[in-house]
XYZ file of C-alpha atoms in Angstrom:
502
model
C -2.123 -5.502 -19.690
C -1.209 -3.729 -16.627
C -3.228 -4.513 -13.281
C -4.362 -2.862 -10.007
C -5.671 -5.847 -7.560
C -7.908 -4.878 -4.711
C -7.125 -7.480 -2.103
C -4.547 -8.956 0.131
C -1.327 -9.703 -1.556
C -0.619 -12.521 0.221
C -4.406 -14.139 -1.763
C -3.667 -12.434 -5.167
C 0.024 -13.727 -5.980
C -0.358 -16.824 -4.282
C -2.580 -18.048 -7.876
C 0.254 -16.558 -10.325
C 2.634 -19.093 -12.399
C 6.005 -18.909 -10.945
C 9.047 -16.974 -13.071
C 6.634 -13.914 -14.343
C 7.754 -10.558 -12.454
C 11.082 -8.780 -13.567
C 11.320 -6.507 -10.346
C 9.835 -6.051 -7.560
C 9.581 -2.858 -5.189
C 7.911 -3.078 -1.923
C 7.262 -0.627 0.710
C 5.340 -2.406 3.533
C 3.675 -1.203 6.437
C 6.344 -1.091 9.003
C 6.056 -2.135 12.650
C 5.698 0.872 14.011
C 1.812 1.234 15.584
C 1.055 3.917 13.621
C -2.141 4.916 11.843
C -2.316 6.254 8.255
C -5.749 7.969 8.300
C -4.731 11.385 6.958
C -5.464 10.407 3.520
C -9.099 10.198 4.326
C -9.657 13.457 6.269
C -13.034 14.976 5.014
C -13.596 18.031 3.319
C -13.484 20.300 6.358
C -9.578 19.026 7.675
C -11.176 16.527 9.919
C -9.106 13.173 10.140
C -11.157 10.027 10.692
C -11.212 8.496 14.050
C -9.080 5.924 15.415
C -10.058 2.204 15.529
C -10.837 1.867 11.474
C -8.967 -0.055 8.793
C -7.325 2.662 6.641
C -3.400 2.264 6.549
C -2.844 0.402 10.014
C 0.655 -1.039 10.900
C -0.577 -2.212 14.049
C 0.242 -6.030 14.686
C -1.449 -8.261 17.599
C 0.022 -12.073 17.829
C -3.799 -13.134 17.177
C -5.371 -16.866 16.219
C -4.477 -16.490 12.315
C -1.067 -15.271 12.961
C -0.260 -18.105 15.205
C -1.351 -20.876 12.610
C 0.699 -18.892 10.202
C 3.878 -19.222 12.312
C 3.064 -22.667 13.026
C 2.744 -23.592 9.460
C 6.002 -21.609 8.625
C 8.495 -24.362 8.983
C 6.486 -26.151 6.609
C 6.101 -23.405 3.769
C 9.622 -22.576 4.507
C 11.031 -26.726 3.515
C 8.639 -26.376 0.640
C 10.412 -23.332 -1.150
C 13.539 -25.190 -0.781
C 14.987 -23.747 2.401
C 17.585 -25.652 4.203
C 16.474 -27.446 7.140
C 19.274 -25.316 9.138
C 17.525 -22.491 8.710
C 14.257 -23.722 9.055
C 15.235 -24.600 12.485
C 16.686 -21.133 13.382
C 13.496 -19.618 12.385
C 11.693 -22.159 14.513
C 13.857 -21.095 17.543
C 14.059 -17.552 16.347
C 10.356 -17.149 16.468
C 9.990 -18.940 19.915
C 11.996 -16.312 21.137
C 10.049 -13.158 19.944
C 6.854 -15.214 21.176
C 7.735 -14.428 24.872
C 9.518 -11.239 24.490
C 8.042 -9.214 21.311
C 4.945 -10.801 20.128
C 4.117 -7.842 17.736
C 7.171 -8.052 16.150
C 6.871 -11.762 15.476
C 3.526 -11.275 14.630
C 5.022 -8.765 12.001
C 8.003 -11.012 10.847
C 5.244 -14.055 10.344
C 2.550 -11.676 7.895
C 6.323 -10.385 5.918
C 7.549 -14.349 5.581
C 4.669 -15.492 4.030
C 4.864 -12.625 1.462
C 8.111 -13.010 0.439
C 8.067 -16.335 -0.121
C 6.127 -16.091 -2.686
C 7.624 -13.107 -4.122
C 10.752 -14.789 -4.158
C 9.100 -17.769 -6.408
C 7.296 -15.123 -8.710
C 10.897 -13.333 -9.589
C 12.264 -14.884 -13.031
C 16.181 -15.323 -12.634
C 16.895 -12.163 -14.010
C 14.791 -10.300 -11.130
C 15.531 -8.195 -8.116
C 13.697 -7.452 -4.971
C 13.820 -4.120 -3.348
C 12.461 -3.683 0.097
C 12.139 -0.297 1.900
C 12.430 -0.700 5.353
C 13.507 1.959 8.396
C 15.399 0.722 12.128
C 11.941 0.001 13.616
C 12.377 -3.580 12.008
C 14.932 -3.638 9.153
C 17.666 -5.914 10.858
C 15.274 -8.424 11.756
C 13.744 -8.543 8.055
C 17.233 -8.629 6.375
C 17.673 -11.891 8.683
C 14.721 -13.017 6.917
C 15.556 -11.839 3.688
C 18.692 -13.935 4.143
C 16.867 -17.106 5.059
C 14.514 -16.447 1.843
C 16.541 -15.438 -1.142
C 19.818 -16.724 0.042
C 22.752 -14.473 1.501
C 24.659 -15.549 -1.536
C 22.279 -13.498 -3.583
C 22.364 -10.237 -1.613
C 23.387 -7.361 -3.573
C 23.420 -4.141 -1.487
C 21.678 -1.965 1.073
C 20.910 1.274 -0.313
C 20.658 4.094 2.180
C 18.297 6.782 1.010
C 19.409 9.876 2.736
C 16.635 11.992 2.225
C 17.027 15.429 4.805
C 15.869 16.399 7.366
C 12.297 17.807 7.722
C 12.190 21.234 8.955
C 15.271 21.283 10.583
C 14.697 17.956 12.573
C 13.578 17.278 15.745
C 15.457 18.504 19.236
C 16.421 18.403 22.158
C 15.512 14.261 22.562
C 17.467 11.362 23.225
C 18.889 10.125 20.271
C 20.429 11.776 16.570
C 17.412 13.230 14.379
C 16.673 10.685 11.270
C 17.507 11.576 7.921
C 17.658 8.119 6.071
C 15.588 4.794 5.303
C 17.340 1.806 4.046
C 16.484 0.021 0.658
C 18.203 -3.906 0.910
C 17.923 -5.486 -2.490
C 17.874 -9.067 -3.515
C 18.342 -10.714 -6.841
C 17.016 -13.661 -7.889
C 20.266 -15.250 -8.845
C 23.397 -13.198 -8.465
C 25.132 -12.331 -11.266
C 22.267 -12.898 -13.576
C 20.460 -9.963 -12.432
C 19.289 -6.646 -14.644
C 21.923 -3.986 -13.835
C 22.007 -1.437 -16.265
C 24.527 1.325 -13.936
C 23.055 4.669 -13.367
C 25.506 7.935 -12.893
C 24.720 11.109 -10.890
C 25.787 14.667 -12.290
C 29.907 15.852 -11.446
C 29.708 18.640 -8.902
C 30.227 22.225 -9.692
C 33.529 21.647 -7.696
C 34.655 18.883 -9.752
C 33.749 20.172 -12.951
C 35.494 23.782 -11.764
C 38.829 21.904 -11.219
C 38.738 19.231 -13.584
C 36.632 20.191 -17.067
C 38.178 23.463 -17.356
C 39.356 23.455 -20.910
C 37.422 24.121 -24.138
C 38.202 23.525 -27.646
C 37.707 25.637 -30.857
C 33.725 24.427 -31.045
C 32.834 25.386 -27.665
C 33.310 22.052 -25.974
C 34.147 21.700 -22.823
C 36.688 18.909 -21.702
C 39.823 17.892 -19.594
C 42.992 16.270 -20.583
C 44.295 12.939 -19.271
C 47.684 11.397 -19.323
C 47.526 7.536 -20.353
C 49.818 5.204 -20.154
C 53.487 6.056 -22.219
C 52.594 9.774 -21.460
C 49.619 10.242 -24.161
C 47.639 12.936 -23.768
C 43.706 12.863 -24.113
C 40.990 14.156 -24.173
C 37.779 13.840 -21.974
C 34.484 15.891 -23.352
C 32.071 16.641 -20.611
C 28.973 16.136 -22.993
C 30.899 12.038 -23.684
C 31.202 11.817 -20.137
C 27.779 9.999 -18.270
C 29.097 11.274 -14.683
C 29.840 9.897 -11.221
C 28.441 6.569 -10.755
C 25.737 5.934 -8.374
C 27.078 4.547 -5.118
C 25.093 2.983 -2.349
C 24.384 6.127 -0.415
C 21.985 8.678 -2.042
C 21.708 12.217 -1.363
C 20.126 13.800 -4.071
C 16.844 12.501 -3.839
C 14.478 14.541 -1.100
C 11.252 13.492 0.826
C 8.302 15.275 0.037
C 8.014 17.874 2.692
C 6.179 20.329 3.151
C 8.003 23.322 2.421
C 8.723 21.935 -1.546
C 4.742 22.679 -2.343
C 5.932 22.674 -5.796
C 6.895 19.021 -5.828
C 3.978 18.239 -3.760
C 1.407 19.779 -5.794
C 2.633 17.455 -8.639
C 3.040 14.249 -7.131
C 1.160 14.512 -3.601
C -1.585 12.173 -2.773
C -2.039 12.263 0.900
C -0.595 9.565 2.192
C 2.042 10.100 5.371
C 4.930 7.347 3.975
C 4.525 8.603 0.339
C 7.596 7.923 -1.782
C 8.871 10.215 -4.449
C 8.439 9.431 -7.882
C 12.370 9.804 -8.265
C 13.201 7.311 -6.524
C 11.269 4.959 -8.110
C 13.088 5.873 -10.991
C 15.880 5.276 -10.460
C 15.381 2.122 -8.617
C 13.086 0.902 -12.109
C 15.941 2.118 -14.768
C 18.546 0.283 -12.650
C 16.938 -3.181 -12.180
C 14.930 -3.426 -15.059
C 14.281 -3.074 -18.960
C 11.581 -1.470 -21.142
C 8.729 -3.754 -21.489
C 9.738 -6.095 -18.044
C 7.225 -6.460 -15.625
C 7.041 -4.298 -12.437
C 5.557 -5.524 -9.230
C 4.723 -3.150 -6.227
C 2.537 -5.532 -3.779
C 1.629 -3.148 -1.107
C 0.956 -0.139 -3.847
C -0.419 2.128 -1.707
C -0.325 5.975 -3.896
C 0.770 3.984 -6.435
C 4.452 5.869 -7.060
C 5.786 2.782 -8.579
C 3.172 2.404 -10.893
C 3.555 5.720 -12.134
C 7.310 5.789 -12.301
C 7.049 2.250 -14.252
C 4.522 3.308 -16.826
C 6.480 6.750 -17.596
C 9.587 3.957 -18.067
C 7.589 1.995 -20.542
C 7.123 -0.796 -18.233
C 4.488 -3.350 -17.586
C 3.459 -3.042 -14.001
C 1.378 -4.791 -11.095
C -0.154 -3.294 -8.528
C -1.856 -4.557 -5.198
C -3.812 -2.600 -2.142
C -5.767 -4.322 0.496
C -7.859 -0.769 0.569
C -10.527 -0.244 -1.865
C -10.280 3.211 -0.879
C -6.770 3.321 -1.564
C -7.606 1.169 -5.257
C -10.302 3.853 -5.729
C -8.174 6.946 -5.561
C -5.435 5.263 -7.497
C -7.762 4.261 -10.305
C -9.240 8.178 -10.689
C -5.801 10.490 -9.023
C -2.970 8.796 -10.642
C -3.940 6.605 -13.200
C -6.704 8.628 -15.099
C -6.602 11.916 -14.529
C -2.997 12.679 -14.079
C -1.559 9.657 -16.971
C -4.510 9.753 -19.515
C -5.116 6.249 -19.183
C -8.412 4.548 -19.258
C -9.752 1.323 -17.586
C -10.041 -1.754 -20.084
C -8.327 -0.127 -21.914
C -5.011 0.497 -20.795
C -5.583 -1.169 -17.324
C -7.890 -3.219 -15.644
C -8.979 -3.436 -11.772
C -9.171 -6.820 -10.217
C -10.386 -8.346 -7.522
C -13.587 -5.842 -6.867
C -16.588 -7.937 -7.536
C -18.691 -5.979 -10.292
C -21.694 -8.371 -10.507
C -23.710 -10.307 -7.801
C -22.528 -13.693 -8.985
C -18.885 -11.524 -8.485
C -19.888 -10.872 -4.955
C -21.593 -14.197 -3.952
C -18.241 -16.154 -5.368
C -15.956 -14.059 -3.042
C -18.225 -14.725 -0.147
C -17.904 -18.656 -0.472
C -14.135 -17.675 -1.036
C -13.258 -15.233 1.451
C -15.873 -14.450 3.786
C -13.492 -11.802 5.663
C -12.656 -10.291 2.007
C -16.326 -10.159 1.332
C -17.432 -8.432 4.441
C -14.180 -6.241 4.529
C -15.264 -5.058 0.358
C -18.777 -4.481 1.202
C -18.383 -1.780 4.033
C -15.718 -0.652 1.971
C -18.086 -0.306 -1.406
C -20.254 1.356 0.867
C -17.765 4.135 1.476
C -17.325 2.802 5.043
C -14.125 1.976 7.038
C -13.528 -1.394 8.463
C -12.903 -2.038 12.105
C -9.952 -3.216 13.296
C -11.736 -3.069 17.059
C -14.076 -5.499 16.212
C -14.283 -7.387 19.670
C -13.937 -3.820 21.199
C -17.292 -2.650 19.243
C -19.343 -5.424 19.970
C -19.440 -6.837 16.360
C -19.477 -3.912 14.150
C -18.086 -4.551 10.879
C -17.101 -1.891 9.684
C -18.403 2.397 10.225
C -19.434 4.928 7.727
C -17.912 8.414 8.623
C -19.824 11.709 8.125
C -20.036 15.665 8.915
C -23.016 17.007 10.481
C -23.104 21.164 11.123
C -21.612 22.521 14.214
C -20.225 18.998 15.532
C -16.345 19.554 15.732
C -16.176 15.187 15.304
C -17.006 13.719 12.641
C -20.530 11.081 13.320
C -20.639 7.756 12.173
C -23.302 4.908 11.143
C -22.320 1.559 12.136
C -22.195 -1.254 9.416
C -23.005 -4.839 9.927
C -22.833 -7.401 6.778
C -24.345 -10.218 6.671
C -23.520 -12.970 3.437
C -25.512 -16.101 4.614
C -29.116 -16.542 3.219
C -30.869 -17.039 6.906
C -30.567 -12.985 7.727
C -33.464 -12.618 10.254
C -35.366 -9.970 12.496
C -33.061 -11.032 15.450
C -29.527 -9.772 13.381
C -32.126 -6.580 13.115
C -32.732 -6.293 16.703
C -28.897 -6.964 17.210
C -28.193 -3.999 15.867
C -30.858 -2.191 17.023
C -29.090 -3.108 20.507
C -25.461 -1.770 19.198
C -27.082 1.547 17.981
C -28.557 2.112 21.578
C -25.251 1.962 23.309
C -22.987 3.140 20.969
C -22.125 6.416 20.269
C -23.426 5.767 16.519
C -26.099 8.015 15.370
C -27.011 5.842 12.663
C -26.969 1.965 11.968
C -27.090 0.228 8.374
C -26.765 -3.741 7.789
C -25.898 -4.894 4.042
C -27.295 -8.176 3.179
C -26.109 -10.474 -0.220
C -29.373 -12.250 -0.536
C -32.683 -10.504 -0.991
C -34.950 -10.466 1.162
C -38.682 -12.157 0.855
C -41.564 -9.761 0.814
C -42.413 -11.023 4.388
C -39.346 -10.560 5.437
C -38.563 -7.174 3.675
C -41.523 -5.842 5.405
C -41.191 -6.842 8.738
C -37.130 -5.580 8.811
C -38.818 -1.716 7.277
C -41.534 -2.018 9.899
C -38.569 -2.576 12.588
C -36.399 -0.194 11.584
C -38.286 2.419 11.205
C -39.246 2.227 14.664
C -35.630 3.387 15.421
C -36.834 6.889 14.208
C -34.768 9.336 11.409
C -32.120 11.881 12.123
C -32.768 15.395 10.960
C -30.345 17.602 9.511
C -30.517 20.693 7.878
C -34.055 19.709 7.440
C -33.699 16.201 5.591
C -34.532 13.336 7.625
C -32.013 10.492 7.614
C -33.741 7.126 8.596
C -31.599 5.718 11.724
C -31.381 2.138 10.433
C -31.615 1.319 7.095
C -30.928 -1.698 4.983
C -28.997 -2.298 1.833
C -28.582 -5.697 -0.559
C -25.546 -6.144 -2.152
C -27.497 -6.151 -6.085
C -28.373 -2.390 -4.764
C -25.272 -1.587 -4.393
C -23.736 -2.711 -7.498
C -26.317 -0.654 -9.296
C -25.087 2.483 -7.358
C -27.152 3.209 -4.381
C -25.390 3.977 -1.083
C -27.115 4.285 2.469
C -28.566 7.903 3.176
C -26.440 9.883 4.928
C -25.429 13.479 5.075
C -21.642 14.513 3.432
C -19.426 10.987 3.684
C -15.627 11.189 4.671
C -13.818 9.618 2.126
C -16.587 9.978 -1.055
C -14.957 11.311 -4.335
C -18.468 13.238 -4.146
C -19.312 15.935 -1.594
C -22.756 15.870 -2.570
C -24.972 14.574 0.433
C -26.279 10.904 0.268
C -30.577 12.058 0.291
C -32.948 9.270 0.907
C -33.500 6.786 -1.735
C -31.166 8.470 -4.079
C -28.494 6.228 -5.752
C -24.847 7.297 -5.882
């Protein structure tokens, strides 16, 4: 059955069986410090603010990325890489250490990735990676190291116009392509089936300029001894594709037709066309489609309207979310269970205690997120926030925000309240709420209430909004969200009143 994983990639295909994805298209966030919030502006235009986990290419050489590129070497000699290269990775790396930490720390997060991409391909497969100048040399290097030059079958280069007329009057030519650098498996045992594009209305002028008795339209060519034959233009399948492609556009503005129909907010969304074409080339009906950083979910769509099986993966349950309802249900008819399932979002409490013992970054990360929150990517920066909940209040031109702590251990007590208390009282929060896995005794219960609401309520349009509040995880499996006034982000605009589930 075809999937949609909520989760990190990197987790999810690291527990499939090797040999069991036909293709696989990625677009991954490129190294290019940029912030993809626009996807989550709230009903009035505002975007979010920075500093929350949305789409977020930004890359710091931290702790876990260090012990990643430590422990590459050894990944690296375990996939069957020769020691050569391991050792020009080792020196490679030591190099960006000093002079482009970001970029390593980039390069490191891709690596481990594609390695096991590269095992999950059966020997038929390809690998498509969309990548732009910011990084692309430096990946195909790594490409190189992972699947093999050997097995390198082309870079594609998606011309795809130039917005608005392009930039001017800066230092360098105005962009008008990405690059697509595919892999197979094993070359020569790769899916090809070749596409064609249409003749030009020049070509066909000149050349298919003849028609017969029935109306059909053809050309004659000589063959060898002086034969003459004939070519039909309805027999003929057209120019075959080359590596350079023109006729496929962006989604820009100005085409609001095209963007009604496939738009879903996001700033690096793909067009369904290329997808396409990229699917009918490299695969067959019923072979299995894999798009690990999913994102809007183009692929998933373009597979499934190919009659292929297909695999998707988003570290945002946001992102998941919108998929799920947008693309999936209400513009392909399908329904959950039964023609797809969601993964990886725990849907009881035994669900959520298991991914705390498993993942206790996961865990935290899904509960802000199942709260409708964002995480934060500040964390040391915010003193310890987890994660923010973003909504309007009348005649502020920002959008507020309630801070988010969670907390998955069973010893929660009154001094993690009075922690946040403290955060709330110097931040510019107007709100603070903590979400807690295990419940709490009645003692306890009453003494946290008795606390908090000593932190007072914010009124708005009459309704009073307790300042702190407190959530268990069981509550919000059964629906209830903290009360809040109109939430950035929430399918519904209706406002969050006090002790009112979702």
């Amino acid at each position: 059955m075809n999937r949609l994983y909520y989760g990190d990639c990197f987790t999810i295909m690291q527990e499939w069986p090797n040999a069991c994805v036909d293709l696989i298209y990625l677009d991954p966030p490129f190294n290019s410090n940029r912030q993809y919030n626009a996807i989550y502006r709230d009903e009035t235009g505002r975007p979010l603010p920075d500093g929350i986990e949305a789409f977020c290419d930004m890359w710091e050489l931290d702790t876990e990325r260090e012990q990643a590129i430590r422990a590459m070497p050894v990944l690296m000699r375990e996939s069957g890489i020769a020691d050569d290269v391991v050792e020009f990775w080792r020196l490679w790396m030591n190099a960006l250490r000093g002079t482009q930490p970001r970029l390593l720390a980039y390069l490191s997060y891709m690596a481990q990735r594609l390695l096991i991409m590269h095992r999950l391909l059966r020997p038929t497969g390809t690998l498509y990676l969309h990548c732009d100048p910011t990084a692309g040399h430096y990946i195909k290097i790594l490409l190189d190291a992972i699947f093999g030059h050997k097995n390198f079958i082309d870079e594609i280069v998606w011309n795809y116009g130039t917005p608005s007329g392009g930039r001017t009057g800066g230092k360098k030519p105005v962009k008008t392509h990405d690059t697509i650098l595919v892999y197979a498996k094993r070359y020569g045992y790769h899916v090809y089936n070749q596409q064609f594009t249409p003749y030009s209305e020049k070509y066909l002028a000149e050349r298919f300029n003849q028609e017969d008795e029935h109306g059909r339209i053809y050309r004659t060519r000589k063959r060898e001894g002086g034969v003459v034959t004939r070519q039909y233009l309805d027999e003929s399948p057209g120019v075959p594709l080359s590596n350079t492609w023109t006729d496929i556009k962006q989604l820009y503005a100005y085409q609001w037709r095209l963007r009604q129909q496939e738009e879903m907010g996001y700033a690096t969304q793909k067009p369904r066309a290329l997808l396409e074409r990229i699917i009918a080339t490299s695969s067959n009906k019923g072979d299995v489609v894999l798009d690990p950083f999913c994102g809007c979910a183009t692929t998933l769509e373009a597979a499934h309207k190919l009659g292929r099986e297909w695999i998707g993966i988003d570290i945002a349950i946001h992102a998941v979310k919108r998929v799920a309802r947008i693309r999936l249900t209400e513009r392909l008819g399908l329904v959950e269970g039964q023609d797809f399932v969601v993964e990886g979002v725990p849907r009881t409490w035994e669900g959520a205690a298991d991914l705390w013992e498993r993942d206790k970054y996961h865990f935290q990360k899904w509960a802000v997120e199942h709260a409708d929150g964002f995480v934060t990517t500040k964390r040391t920066a915010d003193g310890g926030v987890d994660g923010r909940i973003y909504y309007a209040v009348p005649h502020a031109q920002d959008l507020q925000s309630m801070v988010v702590e969670v907390k998955g251990g069973k010893n929660v007590s009154i001094a993690d309240v009075r922690a946040l208390k403290g955060v709330l009282d110097y931040d510019s929060a107007l709100m603070a709420g903590l979400i807690i896995l295990h419940p709490l005794g009645a003692e306890k219960e009453r003494n946290f209430k008795r606390f908090m609401a000593e932190a007072g309520t914010l009124d708005i349009l009459g309704i009073p909004y307790p300042r702190m509040q407190v959530l268990t995880v069981a509550e919000l499996l059964d629906g209830h969200r903290f009360a809040t006034p109109t939430v950035a982000g929430r399918h519904s605009l209706t406002p969050r009143l006090p002790g009112v589930p979702r």
